[in-house]
Short mmCIF file of C-alpha atoms in Angstrom, two decimals:
data_model
loop_
_atom_site.label_atom_id
_atom_site.label_comp_id
_atom_site.label_asym_id
_atom_site.label_seq_id
_atom_site.Cartn_x
_atom_site.Cartn_y
_atom_site.Cartn_z
CA MET A 29 0.04 0.07 -0.06
CA GLU A 30 1.17 3.45 -0.96
CA PHE A 31 1.04 6.76 0.95
CA GLY A 32 0.08 10.31 0.05
CA TYR A 33 -0.61 13.73 1.40
CA PHE A 34 -3.89 15.66 0.83
CA ALA A 35 -3.76 19.48 0.37
CA GLN A 36 -7.30 20.65 1.24
CA CYS A 37 -6.39 24.27 2.40
CA PHE A 38 -8.59 24.49 5.43
CA VAL A 39 -8.68 28.07 6.61
CA PRO A 40 -10.69 28.40 9.80
CA ASP A 41 -11.81 32.04 10.44
CA PHE A 42 -10.43 32.14 13.96
CA GLY A 43 -6.86 31.97 12.53
CA TYR A 44 -7.16 35.56 11.33
CA GLU A 45 -7.21 36.74 14.96
CA ASP A 46 -3.49 36.23 15.28
CA ASN A 47 -2.37 36.35 11.61
CA PRO A 48 -4.03 38.75 9.11
CA ASP A 49 -2.16 36.80 6.31
CA TRP A 50 -3.72 33.55 7.46
CA GLU A 51 -5.17 32.36 4.23
CA ALA A 52 -2.01 32.96 2.30
CA GLN A 53 0.04 31.27 5.11
CA ARG A 54 -2.13 28.18 4.85
CA ILE A 55 -1.60 27.86 1.21
CA ARG A 56 2.14 28.20 1.62
CA ASP A 57 2.02 25.70 4.39
CA ASN A 58 0.44 23.07 2.20
CA LEU A 59 3.11 23.78 -0.39
CA GLU A 60 5.91 23.31 2.20
CA ILE A 61 4.55 20.08 3.47
CA SER A 62 4.21 18.75 -0.10
CA GLN A 63 7.82 19.41 -0.72
CA LEU A 64 8.70 17.66 2.57
CA CYS A 65 6.65 14.54 1.57
CA ASP A 66 8.67 14.27 -1.55
CA LYS A 67 11.86 13.81 0.52
CA HIS A 68 10.38 11.26 2.86
CA GLY A 69 8.88 8.43 0.81
CA PHE A 70 5.37 9.58 0.07
CA LYS A 71 4.29 8.75 -3.41
CA TYR A 72 1.51 11.14 -4.02
CA ILE A 73 0.38 14.76 -3.36
CA TRP A 74 -3.24 15.21 -3.84
CA SER A 75 -5.12 18.64 -4.15
CA SER A 76 -8.76 19.33 -4.02
CA GLU A 77 -10.81 21.80 -6.08
CA HIS A 78 -13.55 23.75 -4.18
CA HIS A 79 -15.26 27.07 -4.81
CA PHE A 80 -17.11 29.47 -2.49
CA LEU A 81 -16.75 27.22 0.59
CA ARG A 82 -15.50 29.48 3.39
CA GLU A 83 -13.19 27.89 5.88
CA TYR A 84 -13.68 24.31 4.51
CA SER A 85 -11.43 24.65 1.47
CA HIS A 86 -9.75 27.70 -0.20
CA MET A 87 -8.12 25.44 -2.76
CA SER A 88 -9.90 26.78 -5.87
CA CYS A 89 -7.02 26.38 -8.33
CA PRO A 90 -5.46 22.98 -7.92
CA GLU A 91 -3.66 23.20 -11.35
CA VAL A 92 -1.75 26.22 -10.12
CA PHE A 93 -0.87 24.67 -6.72
CA LEU A 94 0.24 21.33 -8.34
CA SER A 95 2.35 23.18 -10.89
CA ALA A 96 4.12 24.76 -7.99
CA VAL A 97 4.59 21.42 -6.35
CA ALA A 98 5.76 20.01 -9.71
CA SER A 99 8.52 22.64 -9.89
CA THR A 100 9.80 21.98 -6.44
CA THR A 101 9.63 18.14 -6.28
CA GLU A 102 11.24 15.21 -8.00
CA ASN A 103 9.48 11.98 -7.15
CA VAL A 104 5.83 12.29 -5.96
CA HIS A 105 2.95 11.89 -8.37
CA LEU A 106 0.61 14.94 -8.48
CA GLY A 107 -3.07 14.09 -8.32
CA SER A 108 -6.11 16.22 -8.69
CA ALA A 109 -8.63 15.13 -6.02
CA ILE A 110 -10.53 16.49 -7.78
CA PHE A 111 -10.75 18.47 -10.90
CA ASN A 112 -14.35 19.27 -11.44
CA ILE A 113 -14.88 18.28 -15.16
CA THR A 114 -18.46 19.18 -15.51
CA ALA A 115 -18.87 21.60 -18.40
CA PRO A 116 -20.38 24.63 -16.49
CA VAL A 117 -17.50 24.65 -14.04
CA ASN A 118 -14.62 23.59 -16.27
CA HIS A 119 -15.09 22.96 -19.91
CA PRO A 120 -13.88 19.40 -20.56
CA ALA A 121 -11.27 20.69 -23.15
CA ARG A 122 -9.83 22.98 -20.57
CA SER A 123 -9.70 20.15 -18.10
CA ALA A 124 -7.79 18.12 -20.65
CA GLU A 125 -5.46 21.09 -21.43
CA ARG A 126 -4.75 21.75 -17.69
CA ALA A 127 -4.08 18.06 -16.99
CA ALA A 128 -1.74 17.65 -19.89
CA MET A 129 0.20 20.86 -18.96
CA ILE A 130 0.88 19.67 -15.41
CA ASP A 131 1.93 16.24 -16.80
CA VAL A 132 4.42 18.00 -19.11
CA LEU A 133 5.72 20.32 -16.35
CA SER A 134 6.06 17.28 -13.87
CA ASN A 135 7.75 15.19 -16.53
CA GLY A 136 4.85 12.60 -16.46
CA ARG A 137 3.89 12.58 -12.81
CA PHE A 138 0.45 13.79 -13.03
CA GLU A 139 -2.73 11.67 -12.40
CA LEU A 140 -6.26 13.01 -13.17
CA GLY A 141 -8.69 12.60 -10.39
CA THR A 142 -12.15 13.79 -11.35
CA GLY A 143 -15.50 14.53 -9.88
CA ARG A 144 -18.82 16.52 -10.23
CA GLY A 145 -18.98 18.53 -6.95
CA SER A 146 -20.76 17.65 -3.74
CA SER A 147 -22.10 21.07 -2.77
CA SER A 148 -25.09 23.00 -4.14
CA THR A 149 -23.21 26.12 -3.14
CA GLU A 150 -20.59 25.34 -5.81
CA VAL A 151 -23.05 23.88 -8.42
CA MET A 152 -25.55 26.80 -8.18
CA GLY A 153 -22.66 29.23 -8.03
CA PHE A 154 -21.68 28.28 -11.64
CA GLY A 155 -25.15 28.57 -12.85
CA MET A 156 -26.16 24.95 -12.88
CA PRO A 157 -29.75 24.15 -11.75
CA GLY A 158 -29.98 22.71 -8.25
CA SER A 159 -31.94 23.00 -5.06
CA PRO A 160 -31.16 23.81 -1.52
CA ARG A 161 -31.41 21.10 1.16
CA ASP A 162 -34.75 19.22 1.21
CA PRO A 163 -36.32 19.77 4.63
CA GLU A 164 -37.11 16.11 4.87
CA THR A 165 -34.05 14.32 3.58
CA GLY A 166 -31.53 17.09 4.40
CA LEU A 167 -29.95 16.57 0.89
CA ALA A 168 -29.45 18.97 -2.01
CA ASP A 169 -30.45 17.80 -5.50
CA THR A 170 -27.45 18.16 -7.88
CA GLU A 171 -28.38 15.06 -9.87
CA ILE A 172 -27.74 16.98 -13.12
CA THR A 173 -24.02 16.85 -12.55
CA ARG A 174 -23.99 13.08 -12.69
CA GLY A 175 -24.66 13.13 -16.46
CA LEU A 176 -22.31 15.99 -16.99
CA TRP A 177 -19.40 14.15 -15.42
CA ASP A 178 -20.24 10.96 -17.22
CA GLU A 179 -20.18 12.70 -20.60
CA ALA A 180 -16.78 14.52 -19.87
CA ILE A 181 -14.89 11.52 -18.46
CA ARG A 182 -15.56 9.69 -21.83
CA GLN A 183 -14.40 12.47 -23.92
CA ILE A 184 -11.17 13.64 -22.26
CA PRO A 185 -9.14 10.61 -23.41
CA HIS A 186 -10.25 11.33 -26.94
CA MET A 187 -9.04 14.87 -26.65
CA TRP A 188 -5.51 13.64 -25.61
CA ARG A 189 -5.53 10.91 -28.20
CA GLU A 190 -6.80 12.51 -31.36
CA GLY A 191 -5.74 15.32 -33.70
CA ALA A 192 -8.63 17.57 -34.62
CA TYR A 193 -11.21 16.63 -31.98
CA SER A 194 -14.93 17.61 -32.41
CA TYR A 195 -17.98 16.65 -30.36
CA GLU A 196 -21.69 17.11 -30.34
CA GLY A 197 -23.23 16.14 -26.96
CA ASP A 198 -25.72 16.94 -24.42
CA SER A 199 -23.71 19.06 -21.95
CA PHE A 200 -21.11 20.56 -24.37
CA SER A 201 -20.19 20.65 -28.01
CA MET A 202 -17.23 21.94 -29.91
CA PRO A 203 -16.10 22.19 -33.52
CA ALA A 204 -12.97 20.41 -34.74
CA ARG A 205 -10.08 21.60 -32.78
CA GLU A 206 -6.72 20.19 -31.68
CA ILE A 207 -6.09 20.04 -27.90
CA PHE A 208 -2.61 21.20 -26.77
CA PRO A 209 -0.40 20.24 -25.16
CA LYS A 210 -0.55 16.40 -25.27
CA PRO A 211 0.41 14.63 -22.08
CA VAL A 212 3.92 13.12 -21.90
CA THR A 213 2.65 10.10 -19.98
CA LYS A 214 1.70 7.31 -22.39
CA PRO A 215 -0.83 6.42 -23.37
CA HIS A 216 -2.31 9.08 -20.95
CA PRO A 217 -2.28 9.99 -17.19
CA PRO A 218 -4.20 7.49 -15.03
CA LEU A 219 -7.86 8.26 -14.34
CA TRP A 220 -9.60 8.43 -10.98
CA VAL A 221 -13.06 9.51 -9.72
CA ALA A 222 -14.25 10.63 -6.30
CA CYS A 223 -16.47 8.01 -4.75
CA GLY A 224 -18.85 8.02 -1.75
CA SER A 225 -21.93 5.74 -2.43
CA PRO A 226 -21.98 2.08 -3.51
CA GLY A 227 -23.21 3.14 -6.85
CA THR A 228 -20.20 5.39 -7.66
CA PHE A 229 -17.81 2.67 -6.51
CA GLU A 230 -19.54 0.26 -8.80
CA LYS A 231 -19.43 2.76 -11.72
CA ALA A 232 -15.74 3.42 -11.24
CA GLY A 233 -14.99 -0.44 -11.53
CA LYS A 234 -17.21 -0.67 -14.61
CA LEU A 235 -15.29 2.26 -16.23
CA GLY A 236 -11.89 0.86 -15.11
CA ILE A 237 -10.67 3.91 -13.33
CA GLY A 238 -9.28 4.49 -9.78
CA VAL A 239 -11.36 5.29 -6.73
CA LEU A 240 -10.78 8.43 -4.50
CA CYS A 241 -12.59 7.34 -1.42
CA PHE A 242 -13.80 10.14 0.67
CA THR A 243 -16.32 8.08 2.63
CA ILE A 244 -16.15 8.84 6.40
CA GLY A 245 -16.02 5.70 8.47
CA THR A 246 -13.86 2.89 9.83
CA PRO A 247 -11.95 0.68 7.50
CA ASP A 248 -14.51 -2.10 8.16
CA GLU A 249 -17.23 0.21 7.19
CA ILE A 250 -15.52 1.13 3.96
CA ALA A 251 -14.69 -2.53 3.17
CA PRO A 252 -17.94 -3.37 1.48
CA LEU A 253 -17.49 -0.48 -0.82
CA ILE A 254 -14.08 -1.44 -1.84
CA GLU A 255 -15.22 -5.04 -2.44
CA ILE A 256 -17.95 -3.67 -4.80
CA TYR A 257 -15.29 -1.79 -6.80
CA LYS A 258 -12.68 -4.55 -6.88
CA ASN A 259 -15.34 -7.15 -8.16
CA GLU A 260 -16.23 -4.73 -11.05
CA VAL A 261 -12.90 -3.50 -12.03
CA ALA A 262 -11.49 -7.04 -12.16
CA SER A 263 -13.97 -7.92 -14.93
CA CYS A 264 -13.60 -4.56 -16.73
CA LYS A 265 -13.00 -5.29 -20.47
CA ASN A 266 -13.70 -1.88 -22.04
CA PRO A 267 -12.23 0.76 -19.86
CA VAL A 268 -13.11 4.57 -20.50
CA GLY A 269 -9.42 5.22 -20.86
CA ASP A 270 -6.77 3.24 -22.71
CA PHE A 271 -6.05 0.86 -19.78
CA VAL A 272 -7.74 -0.48 -16.66
CA HIS A 273 -6.59 1.47 -13.69
CA ASP A 274 -7.33 -0.61 -10.56
CA ASN A 275 -6.59 1.54 -7.54
CA VAL A 276 -8.30 2.65 -4.33
CA MET A 277 -7.11 5.66 -2.42
CA CYS A 278 -8.58 6.35 1.22
CA VAL A 279 -8.13 9.57 3.12
CA GLY A 280 -7.65 10.14 6.73
CA PHE A 281 -6.21 12.37 9.43
CA GLY A 282 -2.69 11.93 10.59
CA ILE A 283 -0.41 12.69 13.60
CA CYS A 284 2.65 10.67 14.17
CA LEU A 285 4.97 11.74 16.99
CA ASP A 286 7.62 10.12 19.08
CA ASP A 287 5.53 11.10 22.15
CA ARG A 288 2.20 9.16 21.85
CA GLU A 289 0.47 10.89 24.68
CA MET A 290 1.28 14.36 23.12
CA ALA A 291 -0.09 13.19 19.72
CA ILE A 292 -3.38 12.01 21.44
CA ASP A 293 -3.68 15.20 23.45
CA LEU A 294 -3.17 17.28 20.29
CA ALA A 295 -5.98 15.32 18.63
CA THR A 296 -8.31 16.44 21.20
CA ARG A 297 -7.71 20.14 20.56
CA SER A 298 -6.74 20.53 16.99
CA HIS A 299 -10.30 21.40 15.63
CA MET A 300 -10.62 18.02 13.71
CA TYR A 301 -14.34 17.90 14.50
CA TYR A 302 -14.87 21.61 13.63
CA TYR A 303 -13.46 20.67 10.18
CA GLN A 304 -16.08 17.75 10.05
CA CYS A 305 -18.88 20.10 10.91
CA LEU A 306 -17.80 22.21 7.88
CA VAL A 307 -17.94 19.10 5.68
CA TYR A 308 -21.62 18.72 6.57
CA ARG A 309 -22.31 22.54 6.44
CA TRP A 310 -21.10 22.74 2.80
CA LEU A 311 -21.26 19.27 1.30
CA ASP A 312 -25.00 19.10 1.27
CA THR A 313 -25.31 16.17 -1.03
CA PHE A 314 -23.81 14.00 1.72
CA PRO A 315 -26.16 12.11 4.03
CA LYS A 316 -25.65 13.37 7.49
CA PRO A 317 -24.91 10.79 10.14
CA ASP A 318 -26.78 10.76 13.43
CA GLY A 319 -25.26 13.12 15.93
CA ILE A 320 -24.09 15.83 13.42
CA PRO A 321 -25.96 19.02 14.46
CA GLU A 322 -27.14 21.78 12.17
CA TRP A 323 -24.57 24.51 11.57
CA PRO A 324 -23.61 26.63 13.54
CA ALA A 325 -23.91 24.09 16.24
CA LEU A 326 -20.68 22.07 16.58
CA ILE A 327 -19.59 18.54 17.55
CA PRO A 328 -17.51 18.53 20.72
CA GLU A 329 -13.89 17.78 20.05
CA PRO A 330 -13.03 14.08 21.05
CA THR A 331 -11.84 13.16 24.50
CA HIS A 332 -8.57 11.31 25.07
CA ASP A 333 -10.43 8.05 25.52
CA GLU A 334 -12.44 8.58 22.31
CA VAL A 335 -9.22 9.15 20.39
CA LYS A 336 -7.69 5.94 21.78
CA MET A 337 -10.78 4.00 20.75
CA ALA A 338 -10.57 5.43 17.23
CA ILE A 339 -6.97 4.53 16.97
CA GLU A 340 -7.72 0.93 18.08
CA GLY A 341 -10.60 0.73 15.52
CA GLY A 342 -8.52 2.08 12.67
CA SER A 343 -10.45 5.23 12.01
CA LEU A 344 -7.99 7.72 13.37
CA CYS A 345 -4.22 7.49 12.42
CA VAL A 346 -2.91 9.27 15.51
CA GLY A 347 -0.11 8.36 17.99
CA ASN A 348 3.31 7.11 17.62
CA ALA A 349 4.76 5.08 14.65
CA GLU A 350 3.45 1.78 15.94
CA ASP A 351 -0.05 3.28 16.10
CA CYS A 352 0.13 4.61 12.62
CA VAL A 353 1.42 1.33 11.26
CA HIS A 354 -1.59 -0.33 13.08
CA VAL A 355 -4.12 2.04 11.47
CA SER A 356 -2.41 1.84 7.97
CA ARG A 357 -2.57 -2.05 8.18
CA GLN A 358 -6.31 -1.74 8.75
CA TYR A 359 -6.78 0.04 5.43
CA GLU A 360 -4.40 -2.30 3.71
CA ARG A 361 -6.36 -5.37 5.14
CA VAL A 362 -9.68 -4.21 3.57
CA GLY A 363 -8.11 -3.62 0.17
CA ALA A 364 -7.12 0.00 -0.03
CA ASP A 365 -4.08 0.60 -2.28
CA GLN A 366 -3.20 3.94 -1.00
CA TYR A 367 -3.59 5.62 2.40
CA VAL A 368 -3.51 9.50 2.33
CA ILE A 369 -3.03 11.74 5.41
CA SER A 370 -4.43 15.27 5.80
CA PRO A 371 -2.78 16.76 9.01
CA LEU A 372 -3.49 20.37 7.90
CA THR A 373 -7.34 19.67 7.91
CA SER A 374 -6.74 20.84 11.56
CA THR A 375 -5.01 23.54 13.42
CA LEU A 376 -2.00 21.47 14.35
CA PRO A 377 1.26 23.54 14.69
CA MET A 378 3.55 23.23 11.65
CA ASP A 379 6.34 21.68 13.76
CA VAL A 380 3.95 18.75 14.62
CA VAL A 381 3.03 18.41 10.91
CA ARG A 382 6.62 18.31 9.90
CA GLU A 383 7.39 15.78 12.54
CA THR A 384 4.50 13.60 11.35
CA ILE A 385 5.80 13.62 7.82
CA VAL A 386 9.35 12.74 8.82
CA ASN A 387 8.22 9.96 11.13
CA PHE A 388 5.85 8.45 8.52
CA GLY A 389 8.85 8.53 6.13
CA LYS A 390 11.26 6.87 8.63
CA HIS A 391 8.96 4.38 10.49
CA VAL A 392 5.64 3.86 8.64
CA ILE A 393 6.09 3.94 4.86
CA PRO A 394 9.10 1.59 4.82
CA VAL A 395 7.24 -1.09 6.81
CA ILE A 396 4.36 -1.15 4.43
CA ASP A 397 5.27 0.24 0.92
CA THR A 398 8.20 -1.85 -0.21
CA ASP A 399 7.76 -1.21 -3.94
CA PRO A 400 9.66 1.79 -5.27
CA VAL A 401 7.36 2.00 -8.35
CA HIS A 402 3.98 3.54 -8.31
CA ARG A 403 1.05 1.03 -8.59
CA SER A 404 -0.49 3.12 -11.39
CA THR A 405 2.80 3.12 -13.32
CA ARG A 406 3.02 -0.68 -13.12
CA GLN A 407 -0.56 -1.04 -14.58
CA ARG A 408 -0.05 1.50 -17.24
CA GLU A 409 3.32 0.17 -18.43
CA ALA A 410 1.77 -3.45 -18.44
CA ALA A 411 -0.99 -2.18 -20.68
CA LEU A 412 1.56 -0.62 -23.06
CA ALA A 413 3.68 -3.84 -23.12
CA SER A 414 0.53 -5.87 -24.03
CA GLN A 415 -0.22 -3.79 -27.08
#
């Protein structure tokens, strides 16, 4: 199992009290940690794309952020988690261009993670029809985006592959135009999609693309979803891209310190649960679990005992190296191919985040990830060799 870092750019309002440059500092902090990951055995840097979601994520231009990472790193693959490829937000031709440019600048290290957005605030902000939360279900209706994503993901590989590309479709059309630049990765960068429900895991498998699992839960709760995907991708004969990309990435928090008790104590006061409340404040297509109050009411931060229980159950990667190996093994056991940590979706001090990255590189990653080659690279090269 491989390891990555997730740059979300969480910018809680209260940070401005001590630092008027707080937003810019958080962006720069994510860049610094991405560079540190490159030196300590992490294989991926992932960057989200969100718009208009105050505090939760100020990462509105992942292509710019990842280009900065590309210019200052050598080994990590750079993944979009996600690019919103629906036509009203980003025209599919622009998504193909952006992805190819990062791939060129990184010398073939880019991987295209895609999605359709999970917030009516984002969807309606770009003029797409949608509705606020239903008073009975608590969910927003952004169903139109499903078809927009499905159309775009099938066309982007054609844009990379063909000379003069033209298309007449439901959500976008364009006359014959050649898309530049072309990716340097052959046949093209690996494709991924953000997944949360059983149906999206199943569809990802049928399309032969990787899964970006943002489902909140324990490894055992996520296991049935991974099983659905693995069953489908194993029988995929006609992938949407030029090769079957069998890969599951799961995201979690992360604190790895020499001092276990300090790590646990920090987890009780680093605003992890404040961040979770923002998830359900803004991502209103997500079903809300029991116990999550309506914003602005907040979940109390976890107690020391609750953190220890979460470590044991594998849902919280906090503690010393032994704890972090234990949690990572739980994800590996249920079929995850990559575990990604996001310590800056909190208010942890930067020295703690730096120590976490270094300790993962010294004591966790070498125990679990013994293959120097990226899983996606092996699959892509095997497909090329079989042609």
